[in-house]
Short mmCIF file of C-alpha atoms and ligand atoms in Angstrom, two decimals:
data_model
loop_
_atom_site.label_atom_id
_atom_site.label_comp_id
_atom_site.label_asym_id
_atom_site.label_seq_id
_atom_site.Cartn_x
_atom_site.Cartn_y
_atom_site.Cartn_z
CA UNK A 1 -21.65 19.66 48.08
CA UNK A 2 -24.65 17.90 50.46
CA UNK A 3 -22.23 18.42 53.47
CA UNK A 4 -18.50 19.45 54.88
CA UNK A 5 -17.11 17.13 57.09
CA UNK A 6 -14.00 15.89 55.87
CA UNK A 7 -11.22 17.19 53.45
CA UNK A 8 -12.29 15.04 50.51
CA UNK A 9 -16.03 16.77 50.79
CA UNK A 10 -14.19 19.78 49.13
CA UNK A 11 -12.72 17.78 46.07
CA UNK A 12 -9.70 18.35 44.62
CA UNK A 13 -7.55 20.68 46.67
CA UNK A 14 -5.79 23.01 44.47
CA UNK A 15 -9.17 23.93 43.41
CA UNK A 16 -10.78 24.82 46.56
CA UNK A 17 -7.40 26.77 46.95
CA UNK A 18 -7.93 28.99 44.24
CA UNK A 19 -11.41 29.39 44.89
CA UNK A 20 -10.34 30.80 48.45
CA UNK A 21 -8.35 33.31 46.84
CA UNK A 22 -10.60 33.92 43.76
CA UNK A 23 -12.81 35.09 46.81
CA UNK A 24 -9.73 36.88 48.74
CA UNK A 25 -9.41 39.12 45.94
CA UNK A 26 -13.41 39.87 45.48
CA UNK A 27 -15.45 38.73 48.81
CA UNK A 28 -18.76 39.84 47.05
CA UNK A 29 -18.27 38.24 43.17
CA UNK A 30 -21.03 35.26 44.36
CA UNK A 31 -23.56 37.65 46.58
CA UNK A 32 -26.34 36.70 44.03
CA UNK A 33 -26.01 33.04 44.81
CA UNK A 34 -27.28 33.18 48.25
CA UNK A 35 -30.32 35.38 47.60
CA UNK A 36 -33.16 34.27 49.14
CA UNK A 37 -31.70 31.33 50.67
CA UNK A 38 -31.21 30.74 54.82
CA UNK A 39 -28.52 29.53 56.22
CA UNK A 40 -29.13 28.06 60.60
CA UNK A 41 -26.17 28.26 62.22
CA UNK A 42 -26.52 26.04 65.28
CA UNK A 43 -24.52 26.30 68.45
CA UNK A 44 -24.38 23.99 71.18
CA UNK A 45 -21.16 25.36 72.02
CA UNK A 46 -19.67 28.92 72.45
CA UNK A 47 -18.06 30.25 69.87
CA UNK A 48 -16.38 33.72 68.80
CA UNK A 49 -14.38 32.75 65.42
CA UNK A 50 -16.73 30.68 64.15
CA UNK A 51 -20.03 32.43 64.33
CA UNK A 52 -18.56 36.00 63.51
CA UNK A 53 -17.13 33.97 60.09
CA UNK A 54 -19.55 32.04 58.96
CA UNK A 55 -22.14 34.93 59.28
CA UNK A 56 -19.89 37.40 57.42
CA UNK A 57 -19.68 34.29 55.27
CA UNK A 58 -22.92 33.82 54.50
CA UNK A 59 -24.20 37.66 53.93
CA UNK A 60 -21.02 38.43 51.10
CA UNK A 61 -22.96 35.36 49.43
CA UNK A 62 -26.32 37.22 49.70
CA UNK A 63 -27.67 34.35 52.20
CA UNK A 64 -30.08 35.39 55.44
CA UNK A 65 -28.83 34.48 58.40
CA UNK A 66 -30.69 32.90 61.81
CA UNK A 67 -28.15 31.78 64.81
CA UNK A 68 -29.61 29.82 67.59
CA UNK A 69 -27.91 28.72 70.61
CA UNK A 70 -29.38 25.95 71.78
CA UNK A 71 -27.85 26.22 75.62
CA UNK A 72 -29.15 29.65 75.86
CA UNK A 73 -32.72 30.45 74.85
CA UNK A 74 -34.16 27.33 73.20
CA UNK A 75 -35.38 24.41 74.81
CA UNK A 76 -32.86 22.02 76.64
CA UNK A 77 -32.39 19.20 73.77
CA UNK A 78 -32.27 15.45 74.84
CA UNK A 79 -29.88 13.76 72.14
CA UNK A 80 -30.05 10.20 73.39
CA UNK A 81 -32.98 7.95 71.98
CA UNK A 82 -34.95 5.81 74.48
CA UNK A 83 -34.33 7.83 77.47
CA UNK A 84 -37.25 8.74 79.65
CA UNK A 85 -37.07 12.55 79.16
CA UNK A 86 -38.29 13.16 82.99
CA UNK A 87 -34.86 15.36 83.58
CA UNK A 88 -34.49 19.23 82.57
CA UNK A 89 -34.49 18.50 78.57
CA UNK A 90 -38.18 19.37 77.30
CA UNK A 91 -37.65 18.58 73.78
CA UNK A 92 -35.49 15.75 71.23
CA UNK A 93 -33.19 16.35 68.75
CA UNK A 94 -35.37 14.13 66.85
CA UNK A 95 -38.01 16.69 66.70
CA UNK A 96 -36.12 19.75 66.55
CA UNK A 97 -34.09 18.76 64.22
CA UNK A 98 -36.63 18.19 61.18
CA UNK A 99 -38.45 21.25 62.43
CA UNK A 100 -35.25 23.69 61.92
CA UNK A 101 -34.65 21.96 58.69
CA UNK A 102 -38.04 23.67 57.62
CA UNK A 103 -36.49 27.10 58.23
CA UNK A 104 -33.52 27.23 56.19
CA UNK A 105 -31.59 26.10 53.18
CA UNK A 106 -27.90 24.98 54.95
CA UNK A 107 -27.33 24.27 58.15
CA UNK A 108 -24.08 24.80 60.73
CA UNK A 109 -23.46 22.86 63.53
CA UNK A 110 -21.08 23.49 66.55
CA UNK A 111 -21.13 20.40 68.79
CA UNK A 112 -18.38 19.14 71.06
CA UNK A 113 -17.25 16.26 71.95
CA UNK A 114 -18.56 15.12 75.60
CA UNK A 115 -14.93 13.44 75.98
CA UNK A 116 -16.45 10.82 78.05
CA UNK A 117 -17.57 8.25 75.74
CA UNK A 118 -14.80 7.95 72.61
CA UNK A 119 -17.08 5.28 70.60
CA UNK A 120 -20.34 8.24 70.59
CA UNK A 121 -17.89 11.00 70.00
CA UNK A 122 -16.12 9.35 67.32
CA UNK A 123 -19.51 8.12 65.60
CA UNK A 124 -20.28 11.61 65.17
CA UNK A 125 -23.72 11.30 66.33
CA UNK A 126 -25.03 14.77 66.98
CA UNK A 127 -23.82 15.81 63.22
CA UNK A 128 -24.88 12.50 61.67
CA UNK A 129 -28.82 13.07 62.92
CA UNK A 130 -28.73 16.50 61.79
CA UNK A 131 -27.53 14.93 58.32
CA UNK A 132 -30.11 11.98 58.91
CA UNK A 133 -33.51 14.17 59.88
CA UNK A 134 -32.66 18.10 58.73
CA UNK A 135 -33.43 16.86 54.89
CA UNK A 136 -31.00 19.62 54.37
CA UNK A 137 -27.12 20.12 53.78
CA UNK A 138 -25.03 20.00 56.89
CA UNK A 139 -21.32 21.72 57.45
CA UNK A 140 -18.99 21.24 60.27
CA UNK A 141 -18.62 24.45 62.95
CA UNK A 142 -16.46 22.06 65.03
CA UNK A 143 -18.32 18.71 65.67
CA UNK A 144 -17.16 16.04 68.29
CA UNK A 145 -14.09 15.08 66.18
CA UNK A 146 -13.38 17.55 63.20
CA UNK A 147 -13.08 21.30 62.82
CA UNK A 148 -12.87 21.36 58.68
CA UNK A 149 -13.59 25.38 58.32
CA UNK A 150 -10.21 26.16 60.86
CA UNK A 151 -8.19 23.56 59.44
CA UNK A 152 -9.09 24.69 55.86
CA UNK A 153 -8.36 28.19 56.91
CA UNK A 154 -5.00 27.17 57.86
CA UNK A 155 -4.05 25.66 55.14
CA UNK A 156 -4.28 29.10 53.12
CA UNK A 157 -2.88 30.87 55.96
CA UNK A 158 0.05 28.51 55.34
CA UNK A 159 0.50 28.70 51.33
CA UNK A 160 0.15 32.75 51.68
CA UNK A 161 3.02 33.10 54.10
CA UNK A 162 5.13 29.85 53.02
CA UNK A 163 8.94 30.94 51.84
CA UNK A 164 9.46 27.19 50.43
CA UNK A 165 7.53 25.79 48.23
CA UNK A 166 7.37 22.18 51.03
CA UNK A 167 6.99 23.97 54.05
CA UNK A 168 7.96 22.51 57.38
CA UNK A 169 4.75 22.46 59.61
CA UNK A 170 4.89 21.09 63.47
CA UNK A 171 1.90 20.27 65.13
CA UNK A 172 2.68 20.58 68.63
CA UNK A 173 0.58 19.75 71.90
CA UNK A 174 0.76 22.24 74.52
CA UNK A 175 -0.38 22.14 78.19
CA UNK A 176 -3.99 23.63 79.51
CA UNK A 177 -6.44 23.59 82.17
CA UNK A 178 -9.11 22.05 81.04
CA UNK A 179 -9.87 19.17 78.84
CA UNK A 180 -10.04 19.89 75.10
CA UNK A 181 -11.49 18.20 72.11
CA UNK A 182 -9.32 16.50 69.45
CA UNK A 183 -11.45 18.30 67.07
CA UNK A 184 -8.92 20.84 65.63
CA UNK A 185 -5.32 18.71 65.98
CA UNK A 186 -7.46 15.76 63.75
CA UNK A 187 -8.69 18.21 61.35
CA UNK A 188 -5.33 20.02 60.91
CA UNK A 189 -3.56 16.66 60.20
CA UNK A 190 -6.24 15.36 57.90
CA UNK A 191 -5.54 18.59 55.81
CA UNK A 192 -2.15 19.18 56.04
CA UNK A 193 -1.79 15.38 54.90
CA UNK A 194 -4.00 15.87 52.07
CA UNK A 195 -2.17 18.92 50.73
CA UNK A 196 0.59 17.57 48.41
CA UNK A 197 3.75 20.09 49.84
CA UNK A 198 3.62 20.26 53.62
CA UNK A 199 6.08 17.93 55.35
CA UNK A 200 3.81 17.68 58.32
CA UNK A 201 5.41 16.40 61.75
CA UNK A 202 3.41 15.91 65.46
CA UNK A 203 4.71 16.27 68.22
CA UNK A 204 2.83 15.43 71.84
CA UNK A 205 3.67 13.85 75.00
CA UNK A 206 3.25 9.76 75.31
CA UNK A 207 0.11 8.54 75.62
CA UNK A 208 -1.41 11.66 73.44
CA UNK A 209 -1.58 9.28 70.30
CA UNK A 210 -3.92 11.18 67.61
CA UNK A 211 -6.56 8.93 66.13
CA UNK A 212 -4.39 6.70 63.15
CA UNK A 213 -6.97 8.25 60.83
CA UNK A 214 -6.19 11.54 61.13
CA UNK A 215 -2.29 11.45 61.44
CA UNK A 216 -1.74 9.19 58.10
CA UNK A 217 1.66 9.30 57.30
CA UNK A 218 2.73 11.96 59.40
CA UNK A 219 5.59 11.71 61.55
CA UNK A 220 5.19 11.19 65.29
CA UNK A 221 8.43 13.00 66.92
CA UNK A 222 7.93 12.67 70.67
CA UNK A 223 10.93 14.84 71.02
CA UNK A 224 9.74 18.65 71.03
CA UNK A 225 13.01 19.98 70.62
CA UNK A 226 13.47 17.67 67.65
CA UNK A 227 10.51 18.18 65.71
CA UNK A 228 10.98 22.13 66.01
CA UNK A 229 14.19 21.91 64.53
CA UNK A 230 14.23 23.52 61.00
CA UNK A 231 10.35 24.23 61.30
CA UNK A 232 8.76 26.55 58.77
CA UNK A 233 5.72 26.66 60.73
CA UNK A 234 4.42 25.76 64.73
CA UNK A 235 0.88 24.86 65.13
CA UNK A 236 0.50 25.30 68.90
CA UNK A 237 -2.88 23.56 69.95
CA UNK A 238 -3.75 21.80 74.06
CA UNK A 239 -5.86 18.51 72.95
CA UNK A 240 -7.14 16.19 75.75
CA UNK A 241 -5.87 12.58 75.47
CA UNK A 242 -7.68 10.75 73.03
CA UNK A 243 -7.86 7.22 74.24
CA UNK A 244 -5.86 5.62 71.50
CA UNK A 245 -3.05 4.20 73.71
CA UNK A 246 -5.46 3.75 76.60
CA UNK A 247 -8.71 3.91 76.32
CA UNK A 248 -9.66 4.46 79.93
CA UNK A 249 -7.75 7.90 79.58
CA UNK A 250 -10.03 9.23 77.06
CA UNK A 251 -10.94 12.71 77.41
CA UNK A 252 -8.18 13.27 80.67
CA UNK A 253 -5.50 15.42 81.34
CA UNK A 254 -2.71 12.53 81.48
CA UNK A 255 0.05 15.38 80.91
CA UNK A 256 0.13 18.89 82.30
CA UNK A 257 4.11 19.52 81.74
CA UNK A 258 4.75 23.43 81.12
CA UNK A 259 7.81 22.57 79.43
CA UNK A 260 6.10 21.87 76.33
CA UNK A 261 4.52 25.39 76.56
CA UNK A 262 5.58 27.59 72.77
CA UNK A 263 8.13 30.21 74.38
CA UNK A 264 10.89 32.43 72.41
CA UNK A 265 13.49 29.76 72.96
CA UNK A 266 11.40 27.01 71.25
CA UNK A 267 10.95 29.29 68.22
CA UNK A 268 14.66 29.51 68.34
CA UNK A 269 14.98 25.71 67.50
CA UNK A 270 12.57 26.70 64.26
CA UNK A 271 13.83 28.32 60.81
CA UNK A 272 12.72 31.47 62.02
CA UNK A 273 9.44 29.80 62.19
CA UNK A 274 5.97 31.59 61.90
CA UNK A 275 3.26 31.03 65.39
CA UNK A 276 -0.06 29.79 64.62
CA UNK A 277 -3.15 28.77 66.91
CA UNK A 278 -6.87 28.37 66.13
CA UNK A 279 -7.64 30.59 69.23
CA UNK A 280 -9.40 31.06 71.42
CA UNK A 281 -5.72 30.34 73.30
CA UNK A 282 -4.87 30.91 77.07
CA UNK A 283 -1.51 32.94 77.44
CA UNK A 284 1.37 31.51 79.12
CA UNK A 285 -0.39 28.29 79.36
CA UNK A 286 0.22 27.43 75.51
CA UNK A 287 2.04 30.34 74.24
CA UNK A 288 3.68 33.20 76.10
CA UNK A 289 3.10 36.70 75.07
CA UNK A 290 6.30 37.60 73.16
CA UNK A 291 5.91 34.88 71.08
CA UNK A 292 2.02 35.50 70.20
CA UNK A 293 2.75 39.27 70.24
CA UNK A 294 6.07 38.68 68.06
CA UNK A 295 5.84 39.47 64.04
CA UNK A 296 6.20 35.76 63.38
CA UNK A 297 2.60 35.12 64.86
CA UNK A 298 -0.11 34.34 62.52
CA UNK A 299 -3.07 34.11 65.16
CA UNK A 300 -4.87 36.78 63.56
CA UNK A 301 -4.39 36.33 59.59
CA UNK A 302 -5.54 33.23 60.43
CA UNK A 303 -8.75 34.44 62.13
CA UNK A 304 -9.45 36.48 58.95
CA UNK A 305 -9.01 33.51 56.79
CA UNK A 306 -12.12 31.92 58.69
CA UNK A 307 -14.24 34.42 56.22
CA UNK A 308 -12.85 32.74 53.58
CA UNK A 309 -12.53 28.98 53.74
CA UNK A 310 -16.14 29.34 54.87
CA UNK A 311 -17.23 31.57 52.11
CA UNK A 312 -15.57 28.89 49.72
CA UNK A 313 -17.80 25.98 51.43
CA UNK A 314 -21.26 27.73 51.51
CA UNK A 315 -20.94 28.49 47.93
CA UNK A 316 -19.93 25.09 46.98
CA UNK A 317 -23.14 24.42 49.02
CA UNK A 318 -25.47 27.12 47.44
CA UNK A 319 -24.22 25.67 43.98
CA UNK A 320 -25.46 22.43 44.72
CA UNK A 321 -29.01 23.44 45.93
C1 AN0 B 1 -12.21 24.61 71.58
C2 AN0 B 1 -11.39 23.37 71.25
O1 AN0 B 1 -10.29 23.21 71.75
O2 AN0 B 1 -11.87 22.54 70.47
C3 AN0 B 1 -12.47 25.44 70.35
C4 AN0 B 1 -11.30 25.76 69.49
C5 AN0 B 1 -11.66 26.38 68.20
N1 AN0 B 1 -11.50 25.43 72.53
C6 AN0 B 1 -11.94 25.64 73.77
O3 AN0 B 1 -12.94 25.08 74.18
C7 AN0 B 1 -11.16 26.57 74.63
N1 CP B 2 -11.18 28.98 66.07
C1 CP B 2 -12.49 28.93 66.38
O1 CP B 2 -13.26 28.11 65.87
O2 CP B 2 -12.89 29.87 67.28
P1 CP B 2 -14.31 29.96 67.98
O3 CP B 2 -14.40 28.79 68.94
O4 CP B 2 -14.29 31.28 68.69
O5 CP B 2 -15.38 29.89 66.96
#
């Protein structure tokens, strides 16, 4: 695998599935395949989850591990071509990039989405020049549009704690205070839709469209109350608009209605539905406390799972070196 962007970079699901728990059961069966080899993880964003997994990752495969934050430490990175660089950024992506390619053997990258120009974000263009100048393979930490390692971690959150065999699964939109990426809600209906027995439904206020790409055949519920009826699961995540109704609103808050905030009586309109969310996640804001404290939350088994859907992706990668 030369790089993990999408679902169908992982192949066949039901394989990378069993990998994942192949791994589960023994986290250290592939530590010789990293030996020797580096993985870079890159951040130009913060990040708890993400770098905690991917490093615990990388060492049960054996690999070496060097993090860099770019905002803190490095040089300030200009990622637009043809600008005068006469500002605060001393250096260009376009030589950094081929330079950290000569340290390692994989490389991570975290890198939002500005959210104020949906044609850039949605070209991917931060991820696509590592791809184009790193000469090296690439993975997803949460680029400007997808966030493959979460939404592959859910997916085996979901298939260990399903009590169906077609599980209901609701991803809702829920109100916060500052303007999200689309990263996470695109990546966790790409998946869901690829995975054969999930009946996946959205639900979001007007105007919150999802890009067509990611929803698929999905069903679009604007109703909250209706789409949490009979749910197996509730995928609680805040997403900024995304500009597919209205372009001018890309990247705003066009909707900040508490009443689409996960509290105990929308888990009453589930089938005794299970609570999940990526995190980080503000309290009260998305979810109150009962409900994330309650027995039906997944927050943290889903956390853990992190270590696993990455450990599945850097050995496809370390295979394929
Ligand atoms: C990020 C987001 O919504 O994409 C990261 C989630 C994994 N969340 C925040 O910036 C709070
Ligand atoms: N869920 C997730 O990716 O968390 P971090 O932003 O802390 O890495």
């Amino acid at each position: 695998m030369k790089s993990f962007i999408n679902v169908q970079d992982i192949g066949p699901l039901e394989k990378a599935m069993a990998e994942a728990f192949e791994i589960k059961n023994d986290r250290f069966k592939y530590q010789h395949l990293g030996k020797n080899k580096t993985l870079m993880m890159i951040f130009f964003n913060n990040s708890l989850r993400t770098r905690l997994s991917t490093q615990k990752a990388a060492m049960n495969l054996g690999m070496n591990v060097i993090v860099l934050d770019v905002n803190a430490g490095a040089w300030k990175l200009e990622t637009e071509r043809g600008v005068i660089m006469d500002g605060d950024k001393s250096e260009h992506l376009l030589e950094a990039i081929p330079v950290m390619g000569c340290y390692c053997d994989v490389i991570g990258v975290r890198s939002f989405a500005g959210l104020t120009d949906r044609e850039y974000d949605y070209a991917e263009t931060v991820l696509h020049q590592f791809i184009k100048y790193s000469g090296k393979p690439v993975f997803a930490m949460e680029t400007a549009t997808v966030h493959p390692l979460q939404a592959f971690a859910d997916l085996i959150t979901i298939e260990e704690h399903k009590t169906v065999k077609k599980p209901k699964v609701v991803l809702t939109w829920a109100p916060h205070c500052r303007a999200l990426p689309q990263a996470v809600p695109n990546s966790f209906a790409e998946w869901m839709n690829a995975a054969d027995d999930v009946d996946l439904v959205i639900t979001h206020p007007k105007g919150y469209e999802l890009d067509p790409k990611f929803v698929g055949n999905a069903r679009v519920e604007y109703d909250q109350k209706k789409a949490f009826d009979g749910a197996d699961f509730i995928y609680a995540k805040n997403w900024s608009n995304p500009g597919v109704t209205n372009p001018a609103d890309y990247g705003k808050i066009t909707c900040e209605d508490r009443s689409w905030t996960v509290d105990t009586e929308h888990m009453s309109w589930t089938n005794n539905g299970k609570f999940m969310h990526c995190l980080p996640v503000r309290r009260n804001l998305i979810v109150t406390d009962d409900v994330i404290e309650s027995p039906n939350s997944l927050v943290i088994p889903e956390a853990a799972n992190r270590e696993i859907s990455c450990s599945v992706v850097l050995k496809r990668i370390l295979e394929s070196l």
